[in-house]
Amino acid sequence: MKNKKLKLARVEKDLSQAELAEKVGVTRQTIGLIEAGGYNPTLNLCIAICKALDKTLDQLFWEDH
């Protein structure tokens, strides 16, 4: 499942995938895969992404049913 909320939050912060990746210590490809739904990030990576984007885990990673 694509993570549109992550992409939207990243764009709102005016960050490229590469810039966000650098902030959280992963590659640009990893951020791209998370946004595309092709990679399931660890909890630690999720938390780092949330901190970098000033969002909560619920805001970025909780699936609305």
XYZ file of C-alpha atoms in Angstrom:
65
model
C 0.000 0.000 0.000
C 1.365 3.392 -0.973
C 2.144 5.796 1.829
C 0.599 8.976 0.458
C 0.608 10.592 3.906
C 4.389 10.306 4.122
C 4.873 11.811 0.672
C 2.455 14.649 1.441
C 4.179 15.444 4.751
C 7.580 15.413 3.030
C 6.374 17.764 0.279
C 4.772 20.074 2.879
C 8.221 20.374 4.515
C 9.701 21.128 1.068
C 12.058 18.153 1.295
C 13.172 15.878 -1.509
C 13.381 12.139 -0.911
C 17.169 12.528 -0.773
C 16.966 15.325 1.826
C 14.627 13.339 4.064
C 16.804 10.256 3.647
C 19.874 12.207 4.743
C 18.047 13.498 7.842
C 17.087 9.986 8.958
C 20.219 8.125 7.854
C 18.937 5.989 4.974
C 19.218 6.096 1.186
C 16.895 8.004 -1.114
C 15.825 4.634 -2.535
C 14.608 3.550 0.903
C 12.375 6.620 1.225
C 11.083 6.025 -2.313
C 10.285 2.401 -1.510
C 8.465 3.347 1.711
C 6.369 5.906 -0.197
C 5.654 3.355 -2.945
C 4.647 0.708 -0.425
C 7.516 -1.583 -1.371
C 9.362 -1.483 1.944
C 8.159 -1.958 5.506
C 10.339 0.312 7.682
C 11.453 -0.586 11.190
C 9.807 1.166 14.116
C 13.022 3.111 14.741
C 13.035 4.356 11.143
C 9.341 5.281 11.376
C 10.055 7.305 14.523
C 13.033 9.057 12.894
C 10.906 9.968 9.861
C 8.128 11.287 12.116
C 10.578 13.448 14.062
C 12.091 14.822 10.845
C 8.633 15.743 9.530
C 7.113 16.901 12.868
C 4.386 14.254 12.670
C 3.194 11.422 14.902
C 3.307 7.726 14.032
C -0.486 7.763 13.731
C -0.401 10.682 11.290
C 2.064 8.993 8.916
C 1.834 5.252 9.349
C -1.575 4.327 10.761
C -3.862 2.913 8.080
C -7.375 4.335 7.981
C -9.917 1.570 7.519
